[in-house]
PDB file of C-alpha atoms in Angstrom:
ATOM      1  CA  MET A  51      -7.209   2.283  -5.171  1.00 52.00           C
ATOM      2  CA  ARG A  52      -6.512   5.007  -2.470  1.00 43.00           C
ATOM      3  CA  SER A  53      -6.529   3.580   1.108  1.00 39.00           C
ATOM      4  CA  LEU A  54      -8.528   5.864   3.189  1.00 35.00           C
ATOM      5  CA  SER A  55     -10.340   3.743   5.718  1.00 34.00           C
ATOM      6  CA  TRP A  56      -8.344   5.683   8.407  1.00 29.00           C
ATOM      7  CA  LEU A  57     -10.250   9.100   7.141  1.00 32.00           C
ATOM      8  CA  ALA A  58     -13.948   7.763   7.928  1.00 28.00           C
ATOM      9  CA  PRO A  59     -14.245  10.384  10.920  1.00 27.00           C
ATOM     10  CA  LEU A  60     -13.457  13.109   8.130  1.00 25.00           C
ATOM     11  CA  ALA A  61     -17.477  12.108   6.692  1.00 25.00           C
ATOM     12  CA  LEU A  62     -16.188  11.093   3.535  1.00 26.00           C
ATOM     13  CA  LEU A  63     -18.682  11.875   0.345  1.00 23.00           C
ATOM     14  CA  LEU A  64     -19.226   9.354  -2.057  1.00 23.00           C
ATOM     15  CA  ALA A  65     -17.509   9.460  -5.581  1.00 28.00           C
ATOM     16  CA  PRO A  66     -18.627  11.527  -7.911  1.00 29.00           C
ATOM     17  CA  PHE A  67     -18.002   9.383 -10.752  1.00 26.00           C
ATOM     18  CA  PRO A  68     -20.264   6.078 -11.625  1.00 30.00           C
ATOM     19  CA  ALA A  69     -18.372   2.804 -10.764  1.00 33.00           C
ATOM     20  CA  ALA A  70     -18.613   1.677 -14.760  1.00 34.00           C
ATOM     21  CA  ALA A  71     -16.289   4.478 -15.214  1.00 36.00           C
ATOM     22  CA  GLN A  72     -13.979   3.789 -12.813  1.00 39.00           C
ATOM     23  CA  GLN A  73     -13.633   0.232 -13.907  1.00 38.00           C
ATOM     24  CA  GLU A  74     -13.038   1.184 -17.381  1.00 40.00           C
ATOM     25  CA  GLN A  75     -10.090   3.284 -16.454  1.00 44.00           C
ATOM     26  CA  ALA A  76      -8.424   0.743 -13.770  1.00 54.00           C
ATOM     27  CA  GLU A  77      -6.592  -1.903 -15.879  1.00 61.00           C
ATOM     28  CA  ASP A  78      -5.722  -5.433 -14.659  1.00 65.00           C
ATOM     29  CA  ALA A  79      -2.234  -5.297 -13.650  1.00 59.00           C
ATOM     30  CA  PRO A  80       0.291  -6.941 -16.424  1.00 53.00           C
ATOM     31  CA  GLU A  81       2.255  -9.679 -15.883  1.00 58.00           C
ATOM     32  CA  GLY A  82       5.547  -9.184 -13.978  1.00 63.00           C
ATOM     33  CA  VAL A  83       4.754  -7.312 -10.834  1.00 94.00           C
ATOM     34  CA  PRO A  84       6.748  -9.458  -8.939  1.00 98.00           C
ATOM     35  CA  TRP A  85       7.385  -7.255  -6.053  1.00 98.00           C
ATOM     36  CA  GLN A  86       3.616  -6.981  -5.453  1.00 98.00           C
ATOM     37  CA  ALA A  87       3.269  -7.890  -1.707  1.00 98.00           C
ATOM     38  CA  GLN A  88      -0.258  -8.245   0.059  1.00 98.00           C
ATOM     39  CA  ILE A  89      -0.790  -7.805   4.002  1.00 98.00           C
ATOM     40  CA  TYR A  90      -3.457  -9.527   5.548  1.00 98.00           C
ATOM     41  CA  SER A  91      -5.316 -11.133   8.381  1.00 97.00           C
ATOM     42  CA  GLY A  92      -4.386 -14.943   8.492  1.00 92.00           C
ATOM     43  CA  ASN A  93      -5.913 -16.050  11.631  1.00 80.00           C
ATOM     44  CA  ALA A  94      -9.379 -14.323  11.978  1.00 76.00           C
ATOM     45  CA  GLN A  95     -12.884 -15.570  13.196  1.00 85.00           C
ATOM     46  CA  TRP A  96     -15.264 -13.862  11.345  1.00 91.00           C
ATOM     47  CA  THR A  97     -18.938 -13.620  12.418  1.00 92.00           C
ATOM     48  CA  PRO A  98     -21.550 -14.775  10.417  1.00 92.00           C
ATOM     49  CA  GLU A  99     -23.300 -11.543  10.019  1.00 92.00           C
ATOM     50  CA  GLU A 100     -19.852 -10.346   8.658  1.00 90.00           C
ATOM     51  CA  LEU A 101     -19.798 -13.286   5.870  1.00 92.00           C
ATOM     52  CA  GLU A 102     -23.333 -12.627   4.614  1.00 91.00           C
ATOM     53  CA  VAL A 103     -21.933  -9.297   3.084  1.00 90.00           C
ATOM     54  CA  ARG A 104     -18.852 -10.269   2.808  1.00 92.00           C
ATOM     55  CA  ASP A 105     -16.139 -13.110   1.399  1.00 94.00           C
ATOM     56  CA  GLU A 106     -13.287 -14.662   3.713  1.00 95.00           C
ATOM     57  CA  TRP A 107     -10.561 -12.955   1.380  1.00 96.00           C
ATOM     58  CA  ASP A 108     -12.186  -9.447   1.297  1.00 96.00           C
ATOM     59  CA  LEU A 109     -12.667  -9.433   4.822  1.00 96.00           C
ATOM     60  CA  ALA A 110      -8.981 -10.571   5.567  1.00 97.00           C
ATOM     61  CA  HIS A 111      -7.320  -8.081   2.921  1.00 97.00           C
ATOM     62  CA  LYS A 112      -5.754  -5.159   4.550  1.00 97.00           C
ATOM     63  CA  CYS A 113      -2.804  -3.478   2.760  1.00 98.00           C
ATOM     64  CA  GLY A 114       0.049  -3.647  -0.048  1.00 98.00           C
ATOM     65  CA  GLY A 115       3.404  -3.896   0.182  1.00 98.00           C
ATOM     66  CA  SER A 116       6.503  -4.084  -1.839  1.00 98.00           C
ATOM     67  CA  LEU A 117       9.369  -6.641  -1.633  1.00 98.00           C
ATOM     68  CA  ILE A 118      12.588  -4.991  -1.651  1.00 98.00           C
ATOM     69  CA  ALA A 119      14.954  -7.242  -0.245  1.00 98.00           C
ATOM     70  CA  PRO A 120      14.606 -11.213   0.884  1.00 98.00           C
ATOM     71  CA  GLY A 121      12.715 -11.338   4.057  1.00 98.00           C
ATOM     72  CA  TRP A 122      11.572  -7.708   3.846  1.00 98.00           C
ATOM     73  CA  VAL A 123       8.299  -6.109   2.509  1.00 98.00           C
ATOM     74  CA  LEU A 124       8.184  -2.295   2.876  1.00 99.00           C
ATOM     75  CA  THR A 125       4.639  -0.835   3.456  1.00 98.00           C
ATOM     76  CA  ALA A 126       2.589   1.933   5.618  1.00 98.00           C
ATOM     77  CA  ALA A 127       2.805   2.101   8.979  1.00 98.00           C
ATOM     78  CA  HIS A 128      -0.799   2.466   9.265  1.00 98.00           C
ATOM     79  CA  CYS A 129      -1.089  -0.784   7.902  1.00 98.00           C
ATOM     80  CA  ILE A 130       0.782  -2.663  10.643  1.00 98.00           C
ATOM     81  CA  ASN A 131       1.386  -3.156  14.434  1.00 98.00           C
ATOM     82  CA  ALA A 132       2.301  -5.603  17.508  1.00 97.00           C
ATOM     83  CA  THR A 133      -1.182  -6.591  17.580  1.00 97.00           C
ATOM     84  CA  ARG A 134      -1.962  -7.508  14.263  1.00 97.00           C
ATOM     85  CA  ILE A 135       1.364  -9.368  14.173  1.00 97.00           C
ATOM     86  CA  ALA A 136       0.403 -11.254  17.539  1.00 96.00           C
ATOM     87  CA  ASN A 137      -2.848 -12.013  15.551  1.00 95.00           C
ATOM     88  CA  GLY A 138      -1.289 -13.893  12.745  1.00 96.00           C
ATOM     89  CA  TYR A 139      -1.158 -11.303  10.114  1.00 97.00           C
ATOM     90  CA  ARG A 140       0.703 -12.624   7.038  1.00 98.00           C
ATOM     91  CA  VAL A 141       2.457 -11.785   3.534  1.00 98.00           C
ATOM     92  CA  ARG A 142       1.389 -13.074   0.420  1.00 98.00           C
ATOM     93  CA  LEU A 143       3.977 -12.676  -2.789  1.00 98.00           C
ATOM     94  CA  GLY A 144       3.567 -14.376  -6.368  1.00 97.00           C
ATOM     95  CA  ALA A 145       0.103 -13.425  -6.542  1.00 96.00           C
ATOM     96  CA  SER A 146      -2.417 -11.535  -9.117  1.00 95.00           C
ATOM     97  CA  THR A 147      -5.483 -13.049  -7.671  1.00 96.00           C
ATOM     98  CA  ILE A 148      -5.841 -13.158  -3.630  1.00 96.00           C
ATOM     99  CA  ASP A 149      -9.455 -15.022  -4.109  1.00 96.00           C
ATOM    100  CA  GLN A 150      -7.812 -18.135  -4.891  1.00 91.00           C
ATOM    101  CA  GLU A 151      -5.279 -19.217  -2.721  1.00 88.00           C
ATOM    102  CA  GLU A 152      -2.532 -17.994  -5.002  1.00 92.00           C
ATOM    103  CA  GLY A 153       0.825 -16.783  -4.331  1.00 95.00           C
ATOM    104  CA  ALA A 154       3.286 -18.058  -1.341  1.00 97.00           C
ATOM    105  CA  THR A 155       2.230 -17.109   2.093  1.00 97.00           C
ATOM    106  CA  TYR A 156       4.605 -16.019   4.981  1.00 98.00           C
ATOM    107  CA  ARG A 157       4.319 -15.302   8.767  1.00 98.00           C
ATOM    108  CA  ILE A 158       4.983 -11.705   9.840  1.00 98.00           C
ATOM    109  CA  ASP A 159       7.194 -12.122  12.903  1.00 98.00           C
ATOM    110  CA  ARG A 160       8.311  -8.622  13.768  1.00 98.00           C
ATOM    111  CA  MET A 161       8.257  -5.004  11.995  1.00 98.00           C
ATOM    112  CA  VAL A 162       9.973  -1.459  11.922  1.00 98.00           C
ATOM    113  CA  ARG A 163       7.762   1.363  11.775  1.00 98.00           C
ATOM    114  CA  HIS A 164       8.929   5.101  11.740  1.00 98.00           C
ATOM    115  CA  ALA A 165       9.352   6.273  15.293  1.00 98.00           C
ATOM    116  CA  ASP A 166       7.570   9.547  14.381  1.00 98.00           C
ATOM    117  CA  TYR A 167       5.017   7.899  12.866  1.00 98.00           C
ATOM    118  CA  ASN A 168       1.307   9.684  14.206  1.00 97.00           C
ATOM    119  CA  LYS A 169      -2.074   7.931  13.598  1.00 92.00           C
ATOM    120  CA  GLU A 170      -4.031  11.019  13.343  1.00 94.00           C
ATOM    121  CA  ARG A 171      -1.206  13.283  11.312  1.00 92.00           C
ATOM    122  CA  LYS A 172      -0.190  10.233   9.082  1.00 89.00           C
ATOM    123  CA  THR A 173       3.066  11.633   9.374  1.00 97.00           C
ATOM    124  CA  TYR A 174       5.757   9.391   8.314  1.00 98.00           C
ATOM    125  CA  ASP A 175       3.827   6.865   7.475  1.00 98.00           C
ATOM    126  CA  ILE A 176       6.644   4.282   6.531  1.00 98.00           C
ATOM    127  CA  ALA A 177       7.260   0.891   7.995  1.00 98.00           C
ATOM    128  CA  LEU A 178       9.201  -2.317   7.228  1.00 98.00           C
ATOM    129  CA  VAL A 179       7.848  -5.694   8.045  1.00 98.00           C
ATOM    130  CA  HIS A 180       9.671  -8.881   7.997  1.00 98.00           C
ATOM    131  CA  PHE A 181       8.814 -12.239   6.994  1.00 98.00           C
ATOM    132  CA  VAL A 182       9.146 -16.098   7.610  1.00 98.00           C
ATOM    133  CA  ALA A 183       8.317 -19.233   6.357  1.00 97.00           C
ATOM    134  CA  ASP A 184       6.287 -21.710   8.603  1.00 97.00           C
ATOM    135  CA  ASP A 185       4.052 -24.480   8.186  1.00 95.00           C
ATOM    136  CA  GLN A 186       1.507 -22.768   6.039  1.00 94.00           C
ATOM    137  CA  THR A 187       4.215 -21.969   3.496  1.00 96.00           C
ATOM    138  CA  ILE A 188       3.974 -23.223   0.279  1.00 89.00           C
ATOM    139  CA  GLU A 189       6.387 -22.003  -2.436  1.00 87.00           C
ATOM    140  CA  GLU A 190       5.101 -24.058  -5.401  1.00 82.00           C
ATOM    141  CA  ASP A 191       2.614 -22.811  -8.235  1.00 76.00           C
ATOM    142  CA  ASN A 192       3.227 -19.242  -7.556  1.00 88.00           C
ATOM    143  CA  GLY A 193       4.150 -16.359  -9.819  1.00 92.00           C
ATOM    144  CA  PRO A 194       7.342 -14.223  -9.824  1.00 95.00           C
ATOM    145  CA  ILE A 195       8.583 -12.953  -7.116  1.00 97.00           C
ATOM    146  CA  GLU A 196      11.580 -10.378  -7.291  1.00 97.00           C
ATOM    147  CA  ALA A 197      12.465  -7.594  -5.184  1.00 98.00           C
ATOM    148  CA  ILE A 198      12.240  -3.880  -6.659  1.00 98.00           C
ATOM    149  CA  GLU A 199      14.775  -1.747  -6.558  1.00 98.00           C
ATOM    150  CA  LEU A 200      14.564   1.694  -4.419  1.00 98.00           C
ATOM    151  CA  TYR A 201      14.990   4.879  -6.899  1.00 98.00           C
ATOM    152  CA  ASP A 202      17.765   6.777  -5.577  1.00 98.00           C
ATOM    153  CA  GLY A 203      17.832   9.914  -7.743  1.00 98.00           C
ATOM    154  CA  PRO A 204      16.755  13.588  -6.979  1.00 98.00           C
ATOM    155  CA  PRO A 205      13.258  14.238  -5.893  1.00 98.00           C
ATOM    156  CA  LEU A 206      10.527  13.640  -8.505  1.00 98.00           C
ATOM    157  CA  GLU A 207       9.237  17.038 -10.019  1.00 98.00           C
ATOM    158  CA  PRO A 208       5.772  17.280 -11.189  1.00 98.00           C
ATOM    159  CA  GLY A 209       4.769  15.779 -14.693  1.00 98.00           C
ATOM    160  CA  VAL A 210       6.336  12.660 -14.360  1.00 98.00           C
ATOM    161  CA  ALA A 211       4.459   9.170 -15.398  1.00 98.00           C
ATOM    162  CA  VAL A 212       4.143   6.646 -12.574  1.00 98.00           C
ATOM    163  CA  TYR A 213       1.982   3.923 -11.947  1.00 98.00           C
ATOM    164  CA  ALA A 214       0.597   1.995  -8.583  1.00 97.00           C
ATOM    165  CA  THR A 215      -0.949  -1.523  -8.505  1.00 98.00           C
ATOM    166  CA  GLY A 216      -2.770  -3.084  -5.736  1.00 98.00           C
ATOM    167  CA  TRP A 217      -5.962  -4.683  -4.244  1.00 98.00           C
ATOM    168  CA  GLY A 218      -7.960  -1.732  -3.409  1.00 96.00           C
ATOM    169  CA  LYS A 219     -11.697  -0.793  -4.366  1.00 95.00           C
ATOM    170  CA  ASN A 220     -13.159   0.596  -7.332  1.00 89.00           C
ATOM    171  CA  GLU A 221     -15.654   2.223  -5.628  1.00 86.00           C
ATOM    172  CA  GLU A 222     -15.206   4.818  -2.650  1.00 86.00           C
ATOM    173  CA  GLY A 223     -17.620   3.620   0.365  1.00 81.00           C
ATOM    174  CA  ALA A 224     -16.850   1.335   3.757  1.00 78.00           C
ATOM    175  CA  ASP A 225     -19.639  -1.038   2.270  1.00 78.00           C
ATOM    176  CA  GLN A 226     -17.397  -1.725  -0.755  1.00 89.00           C
ATOM    177  CA  SER A 227     -15.613  -4.639  -1.284  1.00 93.00           C
ATOM    178  CA  TYR A 228     -11.886  -4.949  -2.625  1.00 97.00           C
ATOM    179  CA  GLN A 229     -10.866  -5.889  -6.033  1.00 97.00           C
ATOM    180  CA  ALA A 230      -9.809  -9.488  -6.413  1.00 97.00           C
ATOM    181  CA  ASP A 231      -7.702  -9.366  -9.426  1.00 97.00           C
ATOM    182  CA  LEU A 232      -4.132  -6.777  -9.188  1.00 97.00           C
ATOM    183  CA  THR A 233      -4.855  -3.714 -10.788  1.00 95.00           C
ATOM    184  CA  GLN A 234      -2.688  -0.584 -11.842  1.00 96.00           C
ATOM    185  CA  VAL A 235      -3.491   2.551 -12.547  1.00 95.00           C
ATOM    186  CA  ASP A 236      -1.474   5.023 -14.462  1.00 97.00           C
ATOM    187  CA  LEU A 237      -0.559   8.221 -12.652  1.00 97.00           C
ATOM    188  CA  THR A 238       1.311  11.687 -13.075  1.00 98.00           C
ATOM    189  CA  THR A 239       3.194  13.403 -10.217  1.00 98.00           C
ATOM    190  CA  VAL A 240       1.689  16.729  -9.462  1.00 97.00           C
ATOM    191  CA  ASP A 241       2.428  19.719  -7.233  1.00 97.00           C
ATOM    192  CA  CYS A 242       0.393  18.720  -3.933  1.00 96.00           C
ATOM    193  CA  ALA A 243      -0.031  22.542  -3.595  1.00 95.00           C
ATOM    194  CA  ALA A 244      -2.404  22.571  -6.607  1.00 95.00           C
ATOM    195  CA  TYR A 245      -4.743  20.603  -4.622  1.00 94.00           C
ATOM    196  CA  PRO A 246      -6.459  22.474  -1.273  1.00 92.00           C
ATOM    197  CA  GLN A 247      -7.465  19.622  -0.133  1.00 91.00           C
ATOM    198  CA  ASN A 248      -3.860  18.549   0.732  1.00 92.00           C
ATOM    199  CA  ASP A 249      -3.080  21.836   2.312  1.00 90.00           C
ATOM    200  CA  GLY A 250      -1.908  20.913   5.911  1.00 91.00           C
ATOM    201  CA  TRP A 251      -1.414  17.391   5.024  1.00 95.00           C
ATOM    202  CA  ALA A 252       1.503  16.656   2.240  1.00 96.00           C
ATOM    203  CA  ALA A 253       5.020  17.185   3.668  1.00 97.00           C
ATOM    204  CA  ASP A 254       7.980  17.983   1.898  1.00 97.00           C
ATOM    205  CA  TYR A 255       8.826  14.024   2.008  1.00 98.00           C
ATOM    206  CA  HIS A 256       5.315  13.504   0.421  1.00 98.00           C
ATOM    207  CA  LEU A 257       4.846  12.971  -3.389  1.00 97.00           C
ATOM    208  CA  CYS A 258       1.185  14.003  -4.676  1.00 97.00           C
ATOM    209  CA  ALA A 259       0.025  12.104  -7.989  1.00 97.00           C
ATOM    210  CA  ALA A 260      -3.107  12.414 -10.056  1.00 96.00           C
ATOM    211  CA  ALA A 261      -5.011  11.088 -13.309  1.00 94.00           C
ATOM    212  CA  PRO A 262      -8.178  12.438 -14.344  1.00 90.00           C
ATOM    213  CA  ASP A 263     -10.517  10.004 -13.642  1.00 81.00           C
ATOM    214  CA  ASN A 264      -8.744   6.838 -12.209  1.00 88.00           C
ATOM    215  CA  ASP A 265      -7.193   6.703  -8.312  1.00 92.00           C
ATOM    216  CA  THR A 266      -5.811   4.799  -5.653  1.00 95.00           C
ATOM    217  CA  CYS A 267      -8.479   3.681  -3.028  1.00 96.00           C
ATOM    218  CA  GLU A 268      -8.937   1.924   0.339  1.00 94.00           C
ATOM    219  CA  GLY A 269      -7.281  -1.204   0.411  1.00 96.00           C
ATOM    220  CA  ASP A 270      -4.121  -0.103  -1.925  1.00 97.00           C
ATOM    221  CA  SER A 271      -2.162   1.646   1.465  1.00 97.00           C
ATOM    222  CA  GLY A 272       1.110   0.741   1.778  1.00 98.00           C
ATOM    223  CA  GLY A 273       1.581  -0.511  -1.991  1.00 98.00           C
ATOM    224  CA  PRO A 274       4.312   0.793  -4.407  1.00 98.00           C
ATOM    225  CA  LEU A 275       4.143   3.445  -6.659  1.00 98.00           C
ATOM    226  CA  VAL A 276       6.978   2.791  -9.237  1.00 98.00           C
ATOM    227  CA  MET A 277       8.654   4.760 -12.503  1.00 98.00           C
ATOM    228  CA  GLU A 278      10.172   3.136 -15.082  1.00 96.00           C
ATOM    229  CA  ASP A 279      13.232   4.177 -16.019  1.00 92.00           C
ATOM    230  CA  GLU A 280      15.238   1.743 -18.182  1.00 93.00           C
ATOM    231  CA  ARG A 281      13.777  -0.671 -15.134  1.00 96.00           C
ATOM    232  CA  PRO A 282      11.075  -0.240 -12.887  1.00 98.00           C
ATOM    233  CA  LEU A 283      12.019   1.806  -9.457  1.00 98.00           C
ATOM    234  CA  LEU A 284      10.024   2.248  -6.276  1.00 98.00           C
ATOM    235  CA  VAL A 285       9.345   5.976  -6.169  1.00 98.00           C
ATOM    236  CA  GLY A 286       7.000   6.139  -3.459  1.00 98.00           C
ATOM    237  CA  ILE A 287       4.659   4.514  -0.983  1.00 98.00           C
ATOM    238  CA  VAL A 288       0.596   4.785  -1.272  1.00 98.00           C
ATOM    239  CA  ASN A 289      -0.373   6.704   2.091  1.00 97.00           C
ATOM    240  CA  PHE A 290      -3.699   8.638   1.891  1.00 95.00           C
ATOM    241  CA  GLY A 291      -5.972  10.802   0.246  1.00 92.00           C
ATOM    242  CA  PHE A 292      -9.462  12.621   0.431  1.00 90.00           C
ATOM    243  CA  GLY A 293     -11.970  10.002  -1.088  1.00 85.00           C
ATOM    244  CA  CYS A 294     -11.349   8.048  -4.185  1.00 91.00           C
ATOM    245  CA  TYR A 295     -12.274   9.011  -7.968  1.00 87.00           C
ATOM    246  CA  ARG A 296     -13.037  12.449  -7.005  1.00 88.00           C
ATOM    247  CA  GLU A 297     -12.590  15.334  -9.491  1.00 85.00           C
ATOM    248  CA  LYS A 298      -9.557  17.401  -9.033  1.00 87.00           C
ATOM    249  CA  SER A 299      -7.947  15.185  -5.992  1.00 90.00           C
ATOM    250  CA  ALA A 300      -4.461  13.967  -6.159  1.00 95.00           C
ATOM    251  CA  GLY A 301      -3.085  11.018  -4.183  1.00 96.00           C
ATOM    252  CA  ILE A 302      -0.577  11.599  -1.168  1.00 97.00           C
ATOM    253  CA  TYR A 303       2.783   9.192  -1.511  1.00 98.00           C
ATOM    254  CA  LEU A 304       5.502   8.865   0.794  1.00 98.00           C
ATOM    255  CA  ARG A 305       8.784   9.482  -1.403  1.00 98.00           C
ATOM    256  CA  ILE A 306      11.648   7.159  -1.770  1.00 98.00           C
ATOM    257  CA  ASP A 307      14.589   8.691  -3.676  1.00 98.00           C
ATOM    258  CA  ARG A 308      18.386   9.572  -2.258  1.00 98.00           C
ATOM    259  CA  ASP A 309      17.070  12.199  -0.016  1.00 98.00           C
ATOM    260  CA  HIS A 310      14.006  10.100   1.385  1.00 98.00           C
ATOM    261  CA  PHE A 311      13.865   7.774   3.639  1.00 98.00           C
ATOM    262  CA  GLY A 312      16.871   5.270   1.775  1.00 98.00           C
ATOM    263  CA  ASP A 313      19.082   5.806   4.767  1.00 98.00           C
ATOM    264  CA  TRP A 314      16.173   5.173   7.131  1.00 98.00           C
ATOM    265  CA  ILE A 315      15.346   1.710   5.233  1.00 98.00           C
ATOM    266  CA  ARG A 316      18.695   0.631   5.089  1.00 98.00           C
ATOM    267  CA  ARG A 317      19.127   1.170   8.557  1.00 98.00           C
ATOM    268  CA  ALA A 318      15.864  -0.427   9.686  1.00 98.00           C
ATOM    269  CA  MET A 319      17.056  -3.812   7.844  1.00 98.00           C
ATOM    270  CA  ALA A 320      19.936  -3.658   9.719  1.00 98.00           C
ATOM    271  CA  ALA A 321      18.775  -3.110  12.973  1.00 98.00           C
ATOM    272  CA  ASP A 322      18.703  -5.605  15.999  1.00 98.00           C
ATOM    273  CA  PRO A 323      15.428  -7.852  15.706  1.00 98.00           C
ATOM    274  CA  SER A 324      14.570  -6.150  19.299  1.00 98.00           C
ATOM    275  CA  ILE A 325      13.722  -2.868  17.606  1.00 98.00           C
ATOM    276  CA  SER A 326      10.204  -2.107  16.304  1.00 98.00           C
ATOM    277  CA  GLU A 327      10.686   1.410  16.201  1.00 98.00           C
ATOM    278  CA  LEU A 328      13.398   4.006  14.615  1.00 98.00           C
ATOM    279  CA  ARG A 329      14.373   7.664  13.757  1.00 96.00           C
TER     280      ARG A 329
END
């Protein structure tokens, strides 16, 4: 389920695992992911050529996110920008399926991205989007909606059980569709240095996680990485990786803990609404 659309110039190879194997490993997310958010295009005009190969919901989906406070979704910086906000991007909450108009949807009215975010290097890939109700918002018949608590303990070491959720692709490739049903992948935190392809990319504020035959993929960007410790805690944000479902690979996630980004998140939510970037 890992988002890699921005790595297309690196000539990604096709995943070595058959799609059937990948689908067996990814599980439908259980009931009760009330913090899961979708970021999608709510005002796009698709061409007939695009609609011949992809459904509207599939074309509209961009990223995941995590509801962390009323009106605020935490996501990756590469998921949102001023142009997308002006073009009517929205947040969907309380949905497990995104092809049936489930959940409550809201207009994104502003964002706060990290001021050191770099598109090419994917540094400091973290952002908050602020959302408001509008005439398209219907808060009925949606699933549970509840913010997730941020992890405030020491940085996680390798060997910790975590999981990610999202609507990302279950097969690598630009022509592959996203998954309509919310899925979960169980992962374990690993040493980033043990994966040579991550050399030079994983910073000290990154966390790596892997599973033998499963992964996050394109469309999962910005979504939650969660640890269960008597209660669910948000420990990371899906950031990037090199391919999906590849042997001996690990996804790279932005850390959320007592030493990483907790203070930035609090300051970003408290900042003047005119501020769109914050260091």
